[in-house]
């Protein structure tokens, strides 16, 4: 609905935590914070990631991740760049990076956006073991995507995407995931 002269190739929305919420016939009827300390810290993390981080990157035309839990993709562009890569762990991030790379190389105007209105509910891990497995997967997916598309990093041919977004993900988000994984190993 917000498409302008730029083609919207991927769109994501806000994901909220369903842990400790009341759900009746598939609808959330009462919103509560998770009961555990581990769940509550993830509530803060989701606010940072979805409301602050992804909205800001969306506005700055630098978003490279649409969560696999809730995203809409331009089917034509997905097919043009080969669809999901079944050989990667972080298929959602890798697909968005590949789609953006494709659009940059085709010199087509595009956007990847995150909008605050849609809601998707998910449950976050409330045990250290499950959280450790999830964070390990996220870290491996980020690492795979950054490595696979390393030629984009600091490459002016890819504009803001190559000069700002990709380096940011390497220097901040990847290292943040790594430090979070280390923390969960010692919990």
mmCIF file of C-alpha atoms in Angstrom:
data_model
loop_
_atom_site.group_PDB
_atom_site.id
_atom_site.type_symbol
_atom_site.label_atom_id
_atom_site.label_comp_id
_atom_site.label_asym_id
_atom_site.label_seq_id
_atom_site.Cartn_x
_atom_site.Cartn_y
_atom_site.Cartn_z
ATOM 1 C CA UNK A 1 0.000 0.000 0.000
ATOM 2 C CA UNK A 2 2.935 2.321 0.605
ATOM 3 C CA UNK A 3 4.706 1.507 -2.654
ATOM 4 C CA UNK A 4 5.962 4.593 -4.496
ATOM 5 C CA UNK A 5 8.291 4.799 -7.483
ATOM 6 C CA UNK A 6 10.429 2.254 -5.663
ATOM 7 C CA UNK A 7 9.353 -1.382 -5.795
ATOM 8 C CA UNK A 8 8.773 -2.943 -2.359
ATOM 9 C CA UNK A 9 10.540 -6.302 -2.641
ATOM 10 C CA UNK A 10 10.153 -7.449 0.974
ATOM 11 C CA UNK A 11 8.165 -6.349 3.973
ATOM 12 C CA UNK A 12 8.213 -7.393 7.599
ATOM 13 C CA UNK A 13 6.253 -6.441 10.668
ATOM 14 C CA UNK A 14 6.376 -6.384 14.422
ATOM 15 C CA UNK A 15 6.640 -9.685 16.268
ATOM 16 C CA UNK A 16 5.392 -9.835 19.851
ATOM 17 C CA UNK A 17 5.894 -12.472 22.522
ATOM 18 C CA UNK A 18 3.030 -14.831 23.312
ATOM 19 C CA UNK A 19 4.683 -16.370 26.376
ATOM 20 C CA UNK A 20 2.270 -16.120 29.348
ATOM 21 C CA UNK A 21 -0.432 -14.458 27.209
ATOM 22 C CA UNK A 22 -3.960 -15.837 27.157
ATOM 23 C CA UNK A 23 -4.868 -17.271 23.771
ATOM 24 C CA UNK A 24 -8.448 -18.288 22.957
ATOM 25 C CA UNK A 25 -9.310 -19.915 19.614
ATOM 26 C CA UNK A 26 -6.090 -18.634 18.100
ATOM 27 C CA UNK A 27 -6.553 -15.015 19.253
ATOM 28 C CA UNK A 28 -4.557 -13.302 21.982
ATOM 29 C CA UNK A 29 -7.111 -12.117 24.550
ATOM 30 C CA UNK A 30 -4.759 -10.943 27.288
ATOM 31 C CA UNK A 31 -1.178 -9.732 26.908
ATOM 32 C CA UNK A 32 1.282 -10.455 29.723
ATOM 33 C CA UNK A 33 5.038 -10.461 30.141
ATOM 34 C CA UNK A 34 6.765 -13.843 30.173
ATOM 35 C CA UNK A 35 7.046 -15.269 33.689
ATOM 36 C CA UNK A 36 10.736 -16.134 33.592
ATOM 37 C CA UNK A 37 13.678 -13.762 33.752
ATOM 38 C CA UNK A 38 14.989 -15.302 30.529
ATOM 39 C CA UNK A 39 11.698 -14.609 28.740
ATOM 40 C CA UNK A 40 11.512 -11.016 30.023
ATOM 41 C CA UNK A 41 15.014 -10.170 28.828
ATOM 42 C CA UNK A 42 14.002 -11.414 25.382
ATOM 43 C CA UNK A 43 10.941 -9.124 25.507
ATOM 44 C CA UNK A 44 13.346 -6.179 25.795
ATOM 45 C CA UNK A 45 15.489 -7.619 23.046
ATOM 46 C CA UNK A 46 12.497 -7.935 20.689
ATOM 47 C CA UNK A 47 11.543 -4.310 21.367
ATOM 48 C CA UNK A 48 15.092 -3.247 20.483
ATOM 49 C CA UNK A 49 15.255 -5.432 17.391
ATOM 50 C CA UNK A 50 11.788 -4.969 15.887
ATOM 51 C CA UNK A 51 10.564 -1.590 17.016
ATOM 52 C CA UNK A 52 13.807 0.348 17.260
ATOM 53 C CA UNK A 53 16.277 -1.455 15.014
ATOM 54 C CA UNK A 54 14.231 -2.640 12.075
ATOM 55 C CA UNK A 55 12.057 0.457 11.907
ATOM 56 C CA UNK A 56 15.167 2.657 11.857
ATOM 57 C CA UNK A 57 16.905 0.548 9.195
ATOM 58 C CA UNK A 58 13.689 0.546 7.157
ATOM 59 C CA UNK A 59 13.573 4.362 7.217
ATOM 60 C CA UNK A 60 17.265 4.530 6.303
ATOM 61 C CA UNK A 61 16.834 2.075 3.385
ATOM 62 C CA UNK A 62 19.295 -0.274 5.026
ATOM 63 C CA UNK A 63 17.200 -3.217 6.222
ATOM 64 C CA UNK A 64 18.725 -6.615 5.373
ATOM 65 C CA UNK A 65 16.602 -8.940 7.512
ATOM 66 C CA UNK A 66 12.912 -9.748 7.364
ATOM 67 C CA UNK A 67 12.117 -12.288 10.047
ATOM 68 C CA UNK A 68 11.149 -15.707 8.784
ATOM 69 C CA UNK A 69 8.307 -15.669 11.311
ATOM 70 C CA UNK A 70 6.506 -12.810 9.571
ATOM 71 C CA UNK A 71 7.438 -11.507 6.154
ATOM 72 C CA UNK A 72 6.004 -10.873 2.714
ATOM 73 C CA UNK A 73 8.213 -11.086 -0.360
ATOM 74 C CA UNK A 74 7.831 -10.031 -3.999
ATOM 75 C CA UNK A 75 7.424 -13.444 -5.616
ATOM 76 C CA UNK A 76 8.775 -12.315 -8.991
ATOM 77 C CA UNK A 77 12.027 -11.043 -7.433
ATOM 78 C CA UNK A 78 12.339 -14.109 -5.181
ATOM 79 C CA UNK A 79 12.129 -16.371 -8.238
ATOM 80 C CA UNK A 80 14.440 -14.151 -10.308
ATOM 81 C CA UNK A 81 17.201 -14.501 -7.739
ATOM 82 C CA UNK A 82 16.765 -18.244 -7.161
ATOM 83 C CA UNK A 83 14.319 -18.558 -4.235
ATOM 84 C CA UNK A 84 15.245 -19.811 -0.781
ATOM 85 C CA UNK A 85 18.720 -21.273 -0.461
ATOM 86 C CA UNK A 86 18.162 -24.646 1.183
ATOM 87 C CA UNK A 87 21.865 -24.909 2.024
ATOM 88 C CA UNK A 88 21.893 -22.060 4.522
ATOM 89 C CA UNK A 89 20.733 -21.876 8.126
ATOM 90 C CA UNK A 90 19.597 -18.232 7.992
ATOM 91 C CA UNK A 91 17.468 -18.487 4.874
ATOM 92 C CA UNK A 92 15.358 -15.418 5.719
ATOM 93 C CA UNK A 93 18.332 -13.043 5.998
ATOM 94 C CA UNK A 94 20.197 -14.615 3.103
ATOM 95 C CA UNK A 95 17.179 -14.254 0.810
ATOM 96 C CA UNK A 96 16.752 -10.557 1.616
ATOM 97 C CA UNK A 97 20.463 -9.890 1.017
ATOM 98 C CA UNK A 98 20.320 -11.782 -2.286
ATOM 99 C CA UNK A 99 17.175 -9.921 -3.356
ATOM 100 C CA UNK A 100 18.786 -6.577 -2.557
ATOM 101 C CA UNK A 101 21.964 -7.591 -4.352
ATOM 102 C CA UNK A 102 19.909 -8.582 -7.402
ATOM 103 C CA UNK A 103 18.054 -5.252 -7.446
ATOM 104 C CA UNK A 104 21.302 -3.280 -7.056
ATOM 105 C CA UNK A 105 22.918 -5.203 -9.913
ATOM 106 C CA UNK A 106 19.822 -4.655 -12.085
ATOM 107 C CA UNK A 107 19.952 -0.952 -11.148
ATOM 108 C CA UNK A 108 16.278 -0.997 -10.183
ATOM 109 C CA UNK A 109 14.778 1.257 -7.507
ATOM 110 C CA UNK A 110 13.517 -0.821 -4.584
ATOM 111 C CA UNK A 111 12.768 -0.853 -0.885
ATOM 112 C CA UNK A 112 12.802 -3.391 1.922
ATOM 113 C CA UNK A 113 10.443 -2.144 4.604
ATOM 114 C CA UNK A 114 9.318 -2.939 8.100
ATOM 115 C CA UNK A 115 5.935 -1.628 9.181
ATOM 116 C CA UNK A 116 4.740 -1.293 12.777
ATOM 117 C CA UNK A 117 1.084 -2.215 12.220
ATOM 118 C CA UNK A 118 1.026 -5.980 11.559
ATOM 119 C CA UNK A 119 1.514 -8.250 14.513
ATOM 120 C CA UNK A 120 2.747 -11.783 14.637
ATOM 121 C CA UNK A 121 2.903 -13.630 17.922
ATOM 122 C CA UNK A 122 5.655 -16.080 18.769
ATOM 123 C CA UNK A 123 6.931 -17.899 21.809
ATOM 124 C CA UNK A 124 10.507 -17.324 22.901
ATOM 125 C CA UNK A 125 12.663 -19.927 24.610
ATOM 126 C CA UNK A 126 12.382 -19.972 28.383
ATOM 127 C CA UNK A 127 15.061 -22.591 28.966
ATOM 128 C CA UNK A 128 18.771 -22.013 28.616
ATOM 129 C CA UNK A 129 19.213 -25.026 26.342
ATOM 130 C CA UNK A 130 16.546 -23.987 23.825
ATOM 131 C CA UNK A 131 17.767 -20.361 23.892
ATOM 132 C CA UNK A 132 21.333 -21.563 23.279
ATOM 133 C CA UNK A 133 20.213 -23.585 20.240
ATOM 134 C CA UNK A 134 18.200 -20.656 18.849
ATOM 135 C CA UNK A 135 21.061 -18.162 19.258
ATOM 136 C CA UNK A 136 23.539 -20.606 17.786
ATOM 137 C CA UNK A 137 21.311 -20.924 14.712
ATOM 138 C CA UNK A 138 20.908 -17.145 14.425
ATOM 139 C CA UNK A 139 24.657 -16.618 14.728
ATOM 140 C CA UNK A 140 25.449 -19.306 12.142
ATOM 141 C CA UNK A 141 22.836 -17.879 9.763
ATOM 142 C CA UNK A 142 24.237 -14.360 10.097
ATOM 143 C CA UNK A 143 27.796 -15.621 9.667
ATOM 144 C CA UNK A 144 26.868 -17.682 6.582
ATOM 145 C CA UNK A 145 25.064 -14.772 4.960
ATOM 146 C CA UNK A 146 27.833 -12.269 5.642
ATOM 147 C CA UNK A 147 30.466 -14.690 4.346
ATOM 148 C CA UNK A 148 28.474 -15.694 1.261
ATOM 149 C CA UNK A 149 27.955 -12.041 0.329
ATOM 150 C CA UNK A 150 31.272 -10.659 1.590
ATOM 151 C CA UNK A 151 32.055 -8.972 -1.734
ATOM 152 C CA UNK A 152 29.236 -6.513 -0.978
ATOM 153 C CA UNK A 153 30.894 -5.223 2.186
ATOM 154 C CA UNK A 154 32.507 -1.797 1.734
ATOM 155 C CA UNK A 155 31.748 -2.028 -1.999
ATOM 156 C CA UNK A 156 30.537 1.378 -3.268
ATOM 157 C CA UNK A 157 28.869 -0.349 -6.237
ATOM 158 C CA UNK A 158 26.161 -1.467 -3.781
ATOM 159 C CA UNK A 159 25.585 1.995 -2.293
ATOM 160 C CA UNK A 160 24.276 2.334 1.252
ATOM 161 C CA UNK A 161 23.555 -1.407 1.309
ATOM 162 C CA UNK A 162 27.239 -2.310 0.789
ATOM 163 C CA UNK A 163 28.821 0.642 2.537
ATOM 164 C CA UNK A 164 26.669 0.859 5.676
ATOM 165 C CA UNK A 165 24.188 -2.026 6.153
ATOM 166 C CA UNK A 166 26.491 -4.975 5.554
ATOM 167 C CA UNK A 167 29.401 -3.573 7.614
ATOM 168 C CA UNK A 168 26.991 -2.674 10.426
ATOM 169 C CA UNK A 169 25.688 -6.242 10.527
ATOM 170 C CA UNK A 170 29.228 -7.577 10.677
ATOM 171 C CA UNK A 171 30.632 -5.173 13.256
ATOM 172 C CA UNK A 172 27.598 -4.858 15.525
ATOM 173 C CA UNK A 173 24.841 -7.421 15.053
ATOM 174 C CA UNK A 174 27.092 -10.440 14.427
ATOM 175 C CA UNK A 175 29.313 -9.615 17.395
ATOM 176 C CA UNK A 176 26.226 -8.915 19.534
ATOM 177 C CA UNK A 177 24.836 -12.354 18.638
ATOM 178 C CA UNK A 178 28.209 -13.924 19.427
ATOM 179 C CA UNK A 179 28.384 -12.248 22.848
ATOM 180 C CA UNK A 180 24.758 -13.248 23.588
ATOM 181 C CA UNK A 181 25.569 -16.836 22.695
ATOM 182 C CA UNK A 182 28.563 -16.752 25.034
ATOM 183 C CA UNK A 183 26.359 -15.410 27.828
ATOM 184 C CA UNK A 184 23.831 -18.214 27.332
ATOM 185 C CA UNK A 185 26.631 -20.766 27.502
ATOM 186 C CA UNK A 186 27.468 -19.567 31.006
ATOM 187 C CA UNK A 187 23.898 -19.176 32.349
#
